[in-house]
GROMACS .gro file of C-alpha atoms in nm:
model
  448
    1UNK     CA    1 -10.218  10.201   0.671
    2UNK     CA    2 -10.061  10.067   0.980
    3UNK     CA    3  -9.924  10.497   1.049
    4UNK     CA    4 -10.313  10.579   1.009
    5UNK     CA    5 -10.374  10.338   1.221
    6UNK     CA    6 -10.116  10.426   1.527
    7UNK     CA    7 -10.253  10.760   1.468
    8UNK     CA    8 -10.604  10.678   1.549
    9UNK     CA    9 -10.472  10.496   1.869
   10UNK     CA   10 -10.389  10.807   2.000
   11UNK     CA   11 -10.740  11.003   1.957
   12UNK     CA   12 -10.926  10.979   2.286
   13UNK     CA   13 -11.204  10.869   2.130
   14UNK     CA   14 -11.102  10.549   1.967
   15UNK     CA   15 -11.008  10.440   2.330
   16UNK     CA   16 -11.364  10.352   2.406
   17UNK     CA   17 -11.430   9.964   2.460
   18UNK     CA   18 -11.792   9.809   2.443
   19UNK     CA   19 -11.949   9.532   2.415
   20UNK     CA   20 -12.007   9.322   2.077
   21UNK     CA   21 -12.008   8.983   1.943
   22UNK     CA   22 -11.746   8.789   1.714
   23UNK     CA   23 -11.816   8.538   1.437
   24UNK     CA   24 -11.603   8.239   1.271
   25UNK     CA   25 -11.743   8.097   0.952
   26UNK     CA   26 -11.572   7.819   0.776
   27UNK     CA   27 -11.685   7.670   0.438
   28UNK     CA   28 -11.616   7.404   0.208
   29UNK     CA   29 -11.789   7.408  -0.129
   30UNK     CA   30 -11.728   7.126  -0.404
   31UNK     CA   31 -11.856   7.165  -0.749
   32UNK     CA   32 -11.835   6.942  -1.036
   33UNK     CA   33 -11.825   7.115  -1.402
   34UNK     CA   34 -11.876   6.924  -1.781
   35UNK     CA   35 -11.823   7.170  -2.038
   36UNK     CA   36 -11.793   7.113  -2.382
   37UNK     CA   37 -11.570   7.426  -2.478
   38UNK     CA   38 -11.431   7.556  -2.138
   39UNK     CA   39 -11.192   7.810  -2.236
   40UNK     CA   40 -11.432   7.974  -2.461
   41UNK     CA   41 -11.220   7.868  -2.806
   42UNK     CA   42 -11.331   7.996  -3.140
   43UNK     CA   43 -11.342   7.605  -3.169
   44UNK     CA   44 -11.402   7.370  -2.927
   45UNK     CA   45 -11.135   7.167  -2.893
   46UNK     CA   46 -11.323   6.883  -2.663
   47UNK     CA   47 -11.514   6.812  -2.343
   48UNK     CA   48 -11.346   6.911  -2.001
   49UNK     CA   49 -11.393   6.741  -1.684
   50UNK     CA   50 -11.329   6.977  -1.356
   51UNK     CA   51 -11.388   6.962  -0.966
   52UNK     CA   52 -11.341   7.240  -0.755
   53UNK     CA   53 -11.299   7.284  -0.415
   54UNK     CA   54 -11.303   7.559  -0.213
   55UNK     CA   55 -11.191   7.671   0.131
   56UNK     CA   56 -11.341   7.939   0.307
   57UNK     CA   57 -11.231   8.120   0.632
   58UNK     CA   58 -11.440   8.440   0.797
   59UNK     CA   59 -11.373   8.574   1.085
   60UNK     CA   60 -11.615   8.897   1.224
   61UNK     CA   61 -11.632   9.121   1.493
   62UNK     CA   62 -11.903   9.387   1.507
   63UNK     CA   63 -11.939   9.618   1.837
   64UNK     CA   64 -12.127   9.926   1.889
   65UNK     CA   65 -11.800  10.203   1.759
   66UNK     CA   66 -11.601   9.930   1.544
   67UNK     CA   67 -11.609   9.636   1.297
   68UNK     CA   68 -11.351   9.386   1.178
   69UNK     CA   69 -11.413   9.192   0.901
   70UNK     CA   70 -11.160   8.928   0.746
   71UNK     CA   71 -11.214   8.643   0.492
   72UNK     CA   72 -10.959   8.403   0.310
   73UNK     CA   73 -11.073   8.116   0.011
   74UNK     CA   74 -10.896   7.954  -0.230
   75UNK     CA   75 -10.976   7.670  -0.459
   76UNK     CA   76 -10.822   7.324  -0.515
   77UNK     CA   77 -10.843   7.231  -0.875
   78UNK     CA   78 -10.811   6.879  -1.060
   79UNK     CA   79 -10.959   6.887  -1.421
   80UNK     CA   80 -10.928   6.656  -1.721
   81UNK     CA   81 -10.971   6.753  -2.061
   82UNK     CA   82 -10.858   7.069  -2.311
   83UNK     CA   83 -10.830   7.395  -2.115
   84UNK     CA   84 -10.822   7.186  -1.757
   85UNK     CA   85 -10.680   7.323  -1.445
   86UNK     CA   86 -10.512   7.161  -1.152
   87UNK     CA   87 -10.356   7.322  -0.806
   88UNK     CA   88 -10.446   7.611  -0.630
   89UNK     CA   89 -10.602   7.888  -0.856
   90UNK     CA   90 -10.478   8.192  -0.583
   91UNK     CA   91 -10.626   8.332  -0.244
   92UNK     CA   92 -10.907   8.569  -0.255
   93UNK     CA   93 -10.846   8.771   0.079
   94UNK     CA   94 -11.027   9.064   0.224
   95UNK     CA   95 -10.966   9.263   0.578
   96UNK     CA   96 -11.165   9.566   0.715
   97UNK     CA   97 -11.163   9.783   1.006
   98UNK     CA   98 -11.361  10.061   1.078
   99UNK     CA   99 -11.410  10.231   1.417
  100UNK     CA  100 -11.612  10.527   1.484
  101UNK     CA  101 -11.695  10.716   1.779
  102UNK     CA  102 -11.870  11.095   1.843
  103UNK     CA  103 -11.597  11.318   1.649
  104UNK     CA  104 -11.353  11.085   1.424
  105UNK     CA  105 -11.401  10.763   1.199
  106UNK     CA  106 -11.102  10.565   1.064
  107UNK     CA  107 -11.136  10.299   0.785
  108UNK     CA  108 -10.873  10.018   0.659
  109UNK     CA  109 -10.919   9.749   0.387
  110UNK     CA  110 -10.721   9.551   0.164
  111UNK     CA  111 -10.839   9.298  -0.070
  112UNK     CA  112 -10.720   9.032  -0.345
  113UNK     CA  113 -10.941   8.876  -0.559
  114UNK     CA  114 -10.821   8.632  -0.846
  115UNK     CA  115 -11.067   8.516  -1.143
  116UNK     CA  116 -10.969   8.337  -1.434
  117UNK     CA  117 -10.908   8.598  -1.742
  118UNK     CA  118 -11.179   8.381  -1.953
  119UNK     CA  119 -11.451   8.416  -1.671
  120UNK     CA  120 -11.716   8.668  -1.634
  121UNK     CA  121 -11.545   9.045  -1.532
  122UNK     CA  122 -11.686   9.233  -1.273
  123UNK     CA  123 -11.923   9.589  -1.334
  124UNK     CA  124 -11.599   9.798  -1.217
  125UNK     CA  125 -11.377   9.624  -1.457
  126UNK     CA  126 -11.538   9.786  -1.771
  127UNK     CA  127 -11.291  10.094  -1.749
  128UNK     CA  128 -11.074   9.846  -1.899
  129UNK     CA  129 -11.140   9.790  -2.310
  130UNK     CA  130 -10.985   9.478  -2.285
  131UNK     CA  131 -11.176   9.312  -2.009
  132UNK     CA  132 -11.416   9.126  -2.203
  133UNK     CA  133 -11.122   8.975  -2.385
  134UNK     CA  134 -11.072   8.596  -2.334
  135UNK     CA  135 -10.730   8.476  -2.288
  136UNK     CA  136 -10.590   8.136  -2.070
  137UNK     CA  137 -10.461   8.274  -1.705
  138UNK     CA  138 -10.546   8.460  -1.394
  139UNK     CA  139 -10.630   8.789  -1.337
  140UNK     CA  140 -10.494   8.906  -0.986
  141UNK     CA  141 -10.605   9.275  -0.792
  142UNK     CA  142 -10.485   9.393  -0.500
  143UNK     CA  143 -10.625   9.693  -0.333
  144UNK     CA  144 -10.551   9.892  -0.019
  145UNK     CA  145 -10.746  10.181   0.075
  146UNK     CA  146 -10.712  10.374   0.407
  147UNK     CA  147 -10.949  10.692   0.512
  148UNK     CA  148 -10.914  10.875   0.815
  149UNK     CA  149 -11.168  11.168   0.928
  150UNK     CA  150 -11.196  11.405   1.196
  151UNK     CA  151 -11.442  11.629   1.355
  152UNK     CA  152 -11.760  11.462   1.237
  153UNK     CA  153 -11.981  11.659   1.468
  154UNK     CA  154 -11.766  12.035   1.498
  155UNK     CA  155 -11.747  12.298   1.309
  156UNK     CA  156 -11.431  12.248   1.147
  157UNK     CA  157 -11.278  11.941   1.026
  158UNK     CA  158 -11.041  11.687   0.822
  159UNK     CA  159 -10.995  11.425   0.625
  160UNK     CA  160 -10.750  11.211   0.490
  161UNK     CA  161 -10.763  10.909   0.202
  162UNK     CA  162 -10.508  10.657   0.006
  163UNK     CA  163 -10.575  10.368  -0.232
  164UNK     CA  164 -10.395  10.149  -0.402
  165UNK     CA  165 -10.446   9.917  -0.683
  166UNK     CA  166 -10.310   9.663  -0.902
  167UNK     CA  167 -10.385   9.450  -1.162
  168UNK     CA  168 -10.171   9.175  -1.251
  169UNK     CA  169 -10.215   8.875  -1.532
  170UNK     CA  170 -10.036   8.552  -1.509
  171UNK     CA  171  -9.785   8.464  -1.785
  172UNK     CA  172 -10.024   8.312  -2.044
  173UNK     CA  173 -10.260   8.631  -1.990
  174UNK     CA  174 -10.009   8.882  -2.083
  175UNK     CA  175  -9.949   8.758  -2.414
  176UNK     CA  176 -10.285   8.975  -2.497
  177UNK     CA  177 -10.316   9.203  -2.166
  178UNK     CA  178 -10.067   9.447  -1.973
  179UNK     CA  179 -10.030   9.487  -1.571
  180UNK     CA  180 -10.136   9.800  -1.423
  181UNK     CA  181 -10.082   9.957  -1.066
  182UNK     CA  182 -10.312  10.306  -0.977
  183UNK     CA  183 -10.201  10.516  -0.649
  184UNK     CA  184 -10.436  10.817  -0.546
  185UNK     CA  185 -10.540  10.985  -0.250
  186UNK     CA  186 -10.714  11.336  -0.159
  187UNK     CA  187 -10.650  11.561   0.165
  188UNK     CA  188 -10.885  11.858   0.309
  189UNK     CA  189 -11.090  12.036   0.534
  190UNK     CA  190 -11.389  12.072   0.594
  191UNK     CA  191 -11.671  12.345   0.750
  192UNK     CA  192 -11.957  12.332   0.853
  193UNK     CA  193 -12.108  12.677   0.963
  194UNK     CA  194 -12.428  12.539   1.065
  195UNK     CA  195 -12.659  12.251   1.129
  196UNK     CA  196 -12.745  12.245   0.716
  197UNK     CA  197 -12.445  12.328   0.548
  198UNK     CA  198 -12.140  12.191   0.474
  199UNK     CA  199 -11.857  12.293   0.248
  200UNK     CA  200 -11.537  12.089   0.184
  201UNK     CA  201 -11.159  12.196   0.097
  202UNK     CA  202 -10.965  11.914  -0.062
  203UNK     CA  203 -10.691  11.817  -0.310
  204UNK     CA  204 -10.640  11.472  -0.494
  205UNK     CA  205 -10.404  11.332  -0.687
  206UNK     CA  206 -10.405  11.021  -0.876
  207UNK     CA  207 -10.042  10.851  -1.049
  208UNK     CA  208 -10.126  10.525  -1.299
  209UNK     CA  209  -9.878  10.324  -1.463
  210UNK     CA  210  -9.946  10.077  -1.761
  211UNK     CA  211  -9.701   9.799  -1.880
  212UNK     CA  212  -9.814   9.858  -2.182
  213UNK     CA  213  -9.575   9.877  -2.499
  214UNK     CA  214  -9.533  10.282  -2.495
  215UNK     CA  215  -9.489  10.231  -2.130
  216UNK     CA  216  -9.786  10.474  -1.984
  217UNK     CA  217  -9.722  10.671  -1.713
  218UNK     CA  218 -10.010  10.931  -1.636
  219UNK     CA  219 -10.073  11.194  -1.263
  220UNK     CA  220 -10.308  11.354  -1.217
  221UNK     CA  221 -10.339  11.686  -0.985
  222UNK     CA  222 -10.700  11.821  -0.872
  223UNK     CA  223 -10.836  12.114  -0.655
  224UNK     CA  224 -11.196  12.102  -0.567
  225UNK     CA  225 -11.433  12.352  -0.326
  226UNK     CA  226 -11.778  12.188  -0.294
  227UNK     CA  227 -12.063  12.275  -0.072
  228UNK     CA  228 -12.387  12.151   0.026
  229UNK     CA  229 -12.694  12.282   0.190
  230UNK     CA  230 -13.021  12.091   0.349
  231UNK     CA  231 -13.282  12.341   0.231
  232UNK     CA  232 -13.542  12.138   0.420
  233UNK     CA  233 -13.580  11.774   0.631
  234UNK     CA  234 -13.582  11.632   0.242
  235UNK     CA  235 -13.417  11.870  -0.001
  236UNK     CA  236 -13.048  11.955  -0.066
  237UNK     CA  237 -12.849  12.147  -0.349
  238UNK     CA  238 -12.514  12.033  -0.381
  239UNK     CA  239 -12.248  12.326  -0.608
  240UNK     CA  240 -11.886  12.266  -0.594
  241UNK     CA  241 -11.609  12.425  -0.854
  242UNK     CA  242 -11.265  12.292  -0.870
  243UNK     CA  243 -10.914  12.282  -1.100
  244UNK     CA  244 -10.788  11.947  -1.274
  245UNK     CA  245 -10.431  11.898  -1.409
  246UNK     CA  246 -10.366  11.583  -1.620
  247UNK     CA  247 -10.016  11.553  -1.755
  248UNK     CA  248  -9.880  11.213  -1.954
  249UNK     CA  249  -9.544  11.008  -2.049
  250UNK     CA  250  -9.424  10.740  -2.232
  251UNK     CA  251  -9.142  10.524  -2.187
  252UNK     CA  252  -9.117  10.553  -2.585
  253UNK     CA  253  -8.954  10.875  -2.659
  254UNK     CA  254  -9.131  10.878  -2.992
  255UNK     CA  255  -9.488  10.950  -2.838
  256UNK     CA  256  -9.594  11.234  -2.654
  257UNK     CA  257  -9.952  11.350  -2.543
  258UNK     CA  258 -10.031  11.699  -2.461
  259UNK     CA  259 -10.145  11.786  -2.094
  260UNK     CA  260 -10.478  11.833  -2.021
  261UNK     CA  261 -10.611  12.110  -1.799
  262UNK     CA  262 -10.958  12.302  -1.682
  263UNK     CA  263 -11.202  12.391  -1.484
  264UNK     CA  264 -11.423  12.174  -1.338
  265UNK     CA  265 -11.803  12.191  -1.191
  266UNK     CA  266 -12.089  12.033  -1.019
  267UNK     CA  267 -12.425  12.127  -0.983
  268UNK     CA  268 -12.680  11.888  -0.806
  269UNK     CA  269 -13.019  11.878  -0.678
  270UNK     CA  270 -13.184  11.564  -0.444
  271UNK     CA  271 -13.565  11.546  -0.276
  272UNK     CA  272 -13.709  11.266  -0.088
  273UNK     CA  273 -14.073  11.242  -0.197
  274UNK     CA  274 -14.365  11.013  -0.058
  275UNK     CA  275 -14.304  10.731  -0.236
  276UNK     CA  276 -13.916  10.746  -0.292
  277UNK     CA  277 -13.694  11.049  -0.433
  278UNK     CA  278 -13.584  11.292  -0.715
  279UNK     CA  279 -13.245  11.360  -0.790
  280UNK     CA  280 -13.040  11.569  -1.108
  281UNK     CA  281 -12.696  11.664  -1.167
  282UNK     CA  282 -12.467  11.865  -1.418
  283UNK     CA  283 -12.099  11.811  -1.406
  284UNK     CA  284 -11.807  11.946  -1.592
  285UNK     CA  285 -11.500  11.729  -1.565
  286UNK     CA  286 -11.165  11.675  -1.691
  287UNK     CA  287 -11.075  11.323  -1.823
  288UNK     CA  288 -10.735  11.173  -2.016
  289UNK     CA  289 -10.836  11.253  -2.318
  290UNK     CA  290 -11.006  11.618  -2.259
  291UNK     CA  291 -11.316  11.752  -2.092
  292UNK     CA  292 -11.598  11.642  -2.044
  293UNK     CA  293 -11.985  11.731  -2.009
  294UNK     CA  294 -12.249  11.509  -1.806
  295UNK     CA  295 -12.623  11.548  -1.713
  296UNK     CA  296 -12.866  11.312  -1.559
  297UNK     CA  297 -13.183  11.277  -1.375
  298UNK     CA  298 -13.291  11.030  -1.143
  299UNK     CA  299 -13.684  10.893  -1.005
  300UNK     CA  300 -13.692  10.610  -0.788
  301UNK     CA  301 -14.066  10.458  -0.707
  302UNK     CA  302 -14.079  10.288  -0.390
  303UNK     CA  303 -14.353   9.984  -0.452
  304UNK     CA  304 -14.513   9.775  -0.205
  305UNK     CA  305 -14.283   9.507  -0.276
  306UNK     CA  306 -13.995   9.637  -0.496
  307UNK     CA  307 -13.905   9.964  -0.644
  308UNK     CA  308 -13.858  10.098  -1.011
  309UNK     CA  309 -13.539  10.321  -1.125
  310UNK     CA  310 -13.508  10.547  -1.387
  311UNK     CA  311 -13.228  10.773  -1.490
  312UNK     CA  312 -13.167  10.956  -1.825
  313UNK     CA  313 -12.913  11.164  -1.920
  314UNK     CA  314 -12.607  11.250  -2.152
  315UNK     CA  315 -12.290  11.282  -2.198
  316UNK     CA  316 -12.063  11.486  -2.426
  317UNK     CA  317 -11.676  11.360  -2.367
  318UNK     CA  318 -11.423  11.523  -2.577
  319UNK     CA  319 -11.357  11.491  -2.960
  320UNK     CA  320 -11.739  11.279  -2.997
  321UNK     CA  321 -12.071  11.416  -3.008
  322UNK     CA  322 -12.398  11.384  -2.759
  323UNK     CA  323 -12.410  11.067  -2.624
  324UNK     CA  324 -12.769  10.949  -2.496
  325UNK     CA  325 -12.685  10.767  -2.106
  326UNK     CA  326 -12.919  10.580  -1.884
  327UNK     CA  327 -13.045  10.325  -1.663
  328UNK     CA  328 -13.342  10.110  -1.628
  329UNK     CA  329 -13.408   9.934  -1.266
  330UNK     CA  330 -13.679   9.684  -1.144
  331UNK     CA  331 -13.705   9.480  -0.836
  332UNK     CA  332 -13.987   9.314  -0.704
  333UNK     CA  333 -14.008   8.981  -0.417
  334UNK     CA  334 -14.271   8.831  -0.286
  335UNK     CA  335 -14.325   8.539  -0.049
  336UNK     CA  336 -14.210   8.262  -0.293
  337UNK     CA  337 -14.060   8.460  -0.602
  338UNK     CA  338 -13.828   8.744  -0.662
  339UNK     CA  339 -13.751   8.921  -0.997
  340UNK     CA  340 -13.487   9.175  -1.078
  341UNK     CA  341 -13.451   9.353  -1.423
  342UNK     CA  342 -13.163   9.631  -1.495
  343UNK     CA  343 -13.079   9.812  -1.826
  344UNK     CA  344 -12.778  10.054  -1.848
  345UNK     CA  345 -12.608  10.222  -2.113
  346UNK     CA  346 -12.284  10.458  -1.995
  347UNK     CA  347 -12.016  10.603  -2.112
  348UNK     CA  348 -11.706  10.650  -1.995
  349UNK     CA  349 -11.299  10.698  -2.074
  350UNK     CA  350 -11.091  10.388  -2.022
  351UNK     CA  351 -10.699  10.384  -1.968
  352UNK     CA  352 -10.616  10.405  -2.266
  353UNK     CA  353 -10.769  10.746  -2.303
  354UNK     CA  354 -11.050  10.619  -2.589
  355UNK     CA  355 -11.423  10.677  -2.504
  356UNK     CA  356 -11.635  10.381  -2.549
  357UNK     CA  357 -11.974  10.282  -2.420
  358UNK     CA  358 -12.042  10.045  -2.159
  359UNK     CA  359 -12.397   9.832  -2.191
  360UNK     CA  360 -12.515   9.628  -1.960
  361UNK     CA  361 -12.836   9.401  -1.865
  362UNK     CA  362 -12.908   9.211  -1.645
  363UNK     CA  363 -13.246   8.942  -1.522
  364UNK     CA  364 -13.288   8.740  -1.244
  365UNK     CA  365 -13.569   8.524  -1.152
  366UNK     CA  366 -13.567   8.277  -0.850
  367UNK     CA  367 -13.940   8.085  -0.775
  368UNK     CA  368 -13.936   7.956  -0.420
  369UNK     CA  369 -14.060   7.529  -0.500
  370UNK     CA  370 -14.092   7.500  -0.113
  371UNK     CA  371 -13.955   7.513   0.238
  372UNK     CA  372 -13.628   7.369   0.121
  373UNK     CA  373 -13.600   7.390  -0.286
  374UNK     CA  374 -13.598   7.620  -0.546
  375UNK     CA  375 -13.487   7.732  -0.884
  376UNK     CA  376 -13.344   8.029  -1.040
  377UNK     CA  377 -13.265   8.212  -1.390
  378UNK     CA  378 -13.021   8.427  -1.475
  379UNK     CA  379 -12.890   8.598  -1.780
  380UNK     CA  380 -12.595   8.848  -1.791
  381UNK     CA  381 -12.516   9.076  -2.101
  382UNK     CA  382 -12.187   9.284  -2.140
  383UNK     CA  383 -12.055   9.480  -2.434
  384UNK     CA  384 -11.796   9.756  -2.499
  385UNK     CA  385 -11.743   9.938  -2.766
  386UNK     CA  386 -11.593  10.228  -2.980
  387UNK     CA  387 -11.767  10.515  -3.010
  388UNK     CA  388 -11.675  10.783  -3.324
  389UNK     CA  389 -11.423  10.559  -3.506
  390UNK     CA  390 -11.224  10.482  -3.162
  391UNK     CA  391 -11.004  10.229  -3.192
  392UNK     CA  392 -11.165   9.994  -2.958
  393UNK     CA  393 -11.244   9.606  -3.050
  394UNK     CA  394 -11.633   9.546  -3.025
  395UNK     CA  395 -11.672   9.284  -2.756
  396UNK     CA  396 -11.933   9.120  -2.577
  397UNK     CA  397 -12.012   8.872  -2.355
  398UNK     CA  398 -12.327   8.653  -2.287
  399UNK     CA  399 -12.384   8.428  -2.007
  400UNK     CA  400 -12.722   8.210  -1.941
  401UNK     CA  401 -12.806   8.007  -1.635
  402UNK     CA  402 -13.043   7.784  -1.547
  403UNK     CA  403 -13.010   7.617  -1.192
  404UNK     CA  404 -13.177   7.415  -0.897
  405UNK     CA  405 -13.109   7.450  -0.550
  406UNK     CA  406 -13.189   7.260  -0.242
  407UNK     CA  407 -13.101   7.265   0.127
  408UNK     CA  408 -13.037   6.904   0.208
  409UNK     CA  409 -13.004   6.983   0.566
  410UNK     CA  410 -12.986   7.313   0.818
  411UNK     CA  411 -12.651   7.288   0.652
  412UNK     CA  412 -12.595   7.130   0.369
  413UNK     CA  413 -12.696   7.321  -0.003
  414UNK     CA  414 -12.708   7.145  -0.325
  415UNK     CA  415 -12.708   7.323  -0.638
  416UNK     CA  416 -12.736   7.209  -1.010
  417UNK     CA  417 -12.783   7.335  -1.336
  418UNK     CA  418 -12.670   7.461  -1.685
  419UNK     CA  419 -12.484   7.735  -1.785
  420UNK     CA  420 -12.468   7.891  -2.157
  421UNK     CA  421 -12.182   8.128  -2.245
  422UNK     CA  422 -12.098   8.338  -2.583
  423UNK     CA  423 -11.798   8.569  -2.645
  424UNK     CA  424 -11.810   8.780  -2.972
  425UNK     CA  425 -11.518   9.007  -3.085
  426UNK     CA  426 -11.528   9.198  -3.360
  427UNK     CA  427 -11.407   9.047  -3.682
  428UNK     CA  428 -11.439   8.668  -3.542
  429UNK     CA  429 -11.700   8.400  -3.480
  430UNK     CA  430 -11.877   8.319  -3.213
  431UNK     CA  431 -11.727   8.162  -2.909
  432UNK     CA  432 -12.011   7.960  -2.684
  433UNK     CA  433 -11.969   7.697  -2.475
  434UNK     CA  434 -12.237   7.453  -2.242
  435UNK     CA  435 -12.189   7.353  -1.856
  436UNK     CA  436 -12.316   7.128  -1.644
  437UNK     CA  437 -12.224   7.185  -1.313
  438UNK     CA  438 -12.356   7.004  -0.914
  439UNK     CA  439 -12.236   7.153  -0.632
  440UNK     CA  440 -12.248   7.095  -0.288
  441UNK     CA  441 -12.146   7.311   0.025
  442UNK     CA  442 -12.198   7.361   0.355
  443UNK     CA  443 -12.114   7.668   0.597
  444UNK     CA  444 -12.029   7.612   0.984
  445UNK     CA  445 -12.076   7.896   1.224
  446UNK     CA  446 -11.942   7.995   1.572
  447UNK     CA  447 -12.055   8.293   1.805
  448UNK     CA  448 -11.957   8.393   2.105
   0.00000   0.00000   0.00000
């Protein structure tokens, strides 16, 4: 990152100064939790006590041909009770810079998030079959990306991209879960012989590694030619044909996998229409565990005051049949209330090369009492699970809140409510637990 970074120094073009404004946010937030099962236990084994505090530190810097963005937050725990925590959980960290100008744009970020393993996982974290799975620890990921392109208004030109990203559990998590660290990147060229076509040139490759106990080690080698063209001010084709090599080893000398290898397609098709837009696409991809066929179509309705989604599709991954895909959107606000509804069923190919399906849902309701107050509802729904006799665990997670929220001052928020959880595995009772939680922050702001 810091090479791409020198390297940019030198374009002409990232020499420009101009005028902008910087930020500094600092926050303290303190939040007091009752719960009568807080590590989610098949049985409760009593009430827990907890305050939290956290720390939060932003700095910003936004001009007219570059941003820089950096946070840092931790929280100070002191519980009392069965599955209590006290100290410092770990640092959630995140730093961005971007600068663009008429012919290049560079981008750098690294973040680190931590989250307890029991807590509620993240959309991107379904890849993983395991990451409903509640177990005592942290979950710690780091990830560094870099992207460096040239030529954004010529005829010819280039691009460059690295990521990194790791996933580590603390000692009581890995009794159940394994580290992971992912390293990819793509290079290429690209041409644009016109004003309404573009074509790109590239080749990624992708290396993960699993601590897992046949000691996973998987690259992955792809070769991709993809074009575009703007048939009109609001319709464009997309086509693009590439080459993917997957190859596979274990630490074990007992296992083996064989490689994986094919051809690989796109074919898409997007219009803007009156009242929102039209979009389709058929894909042929290679995954771990063979190829893979996908097809979906999407209509978005603009409203007055929210929008509507739809997309329907399928998908056909190696060694199962058809599977039905899709997502369900609505949004809607008005002056004093705001509703949001999503439905999506997906599936996809985890690390451990086994298909499953990913279902998700999602409602949110917030009714605006007045000026300063009002209150909110929110339920989550998560599952995973096997599909054609894949040996995947049938998990899901539920998570219910009801809460009240009040801004005391200019700068002071209060929040309070109750919070209903349930984790079901497959093959074991219920886990649920009830919170009761106050919390009180404030946010200070400086500009200059």
């Amino acid at each position: 990152m810091a090479g791409i970074a020198v390297f940019a120094s030198w374009l002409p073009v990232f020499g420009q100064e101009d005028s902008g404004g910087s930020t500094v946010t600092l926050g303290i937030s303190t939040s007091l939790e009752t719960s009568d099962n807080a590590d989610l236990s098949l049985v409760s084994p009593g009430n827990t006590t907890q305050l939290n505090t956290t720390f939060t530190l932003g700095f910003e810097s936004v001009t007219r041909s570059q941003a820089l963005r950096f946070s840092v937050s931790d929280t100070l725990r002191n519980g009392d009770g069965p599955g209590s925590d006290s100290g410092l959980r770990g640092p959630d960290l995140f730093l961005s810079y971007g600068n663009q100008a008429a012919n290049a744009r560079i981008d750098l970020s690294a973040q680190l998030t931590t989250r307890d393993v029991d807590g509620d996982p993240d959309e991107e974290e379904l890849d993983d079959p395991d990451a409903l799975l509640v177990s005592d620890g942290t979950l710690s990921v780091l990830t560094l990306t870099a992207g460096l392109e040239t030529g954004l208004e010529a005829p010819v030109g280039a691009f460059l991209s690295f990521s990194q990203t790791s996933r580590d559990y603390s000692a009581d998590a890995q009794v159940r879960l394994d580290d992971n660290r992912r390293f990819g990147g793509s290079v290429g060229l690209i041409l644009r012989p016109n004003d309404v076509t573009e074509a790109r040139l590239s080749f990624g490759f992708d290396e993960f590694e699993e601590d897992d106990f046949a000691g996973t080690k998987r690259s992955t080698r792809s070769y991709n030619i993809d074009a575009s063209r703007r048939l009109d001010p609001v319709t464009t084709i997309r086509a693009g044909v590439g080459w993917t090599e997957i190859t596979e080893d274990f630490d074990d000398p007992t296992l083996e996998s064989p490689d994986e290898t094919g051809l690989t397609s796109v074919l898409g098709f997007e219009r803007d229409l009156a009242a929102g837009s039209f979009s389709a696409e058929l894909s042929r991809s290679v995954a771990s565990n063979g190829g893979r066929t996908d097809l979906a179509a999407t209509r978005i309705f603009a409203l007055p005051s929210g929008s509507v989604e739809l997309t329907l599709g399928a998908a056909k991954p190696a060694e199962t049949g058809v599977q039905a895909v899709g997502r369900v959107a609505f949004s809607r606000a008005t002056n004093d209330q705001r509703l949001g509804l999503s439905l999506s069923s997906q599936v996809s190919v985890n690390n451990d090369s086994e298909v499953q399906r990913d279902t998700i849902a999602d409602v949110s309701y917030d009714y605006r009492l007045n000026a300063r107050g009002s209150l909110g509802l929110d339920l989550d729904y998560v599952q995973t699970s096997g599909l054609d006799g894949v040996g995947i665990i049938d998990r899901t997670r539920i998570t219910a809140t009801a809460n009240f929220r009040r801004e005391l001052t200019a700068d002071w928020t209060l929040s309070t409510g109750l919070r209903h959880r349930v984790s079901r595995e497959e093959g074991l009772p219920d886990a649920s637990s009830n919170t009761f939680f106050l919390t009180l922050g404030r946010d200070y702001s400086w500009r200059w």
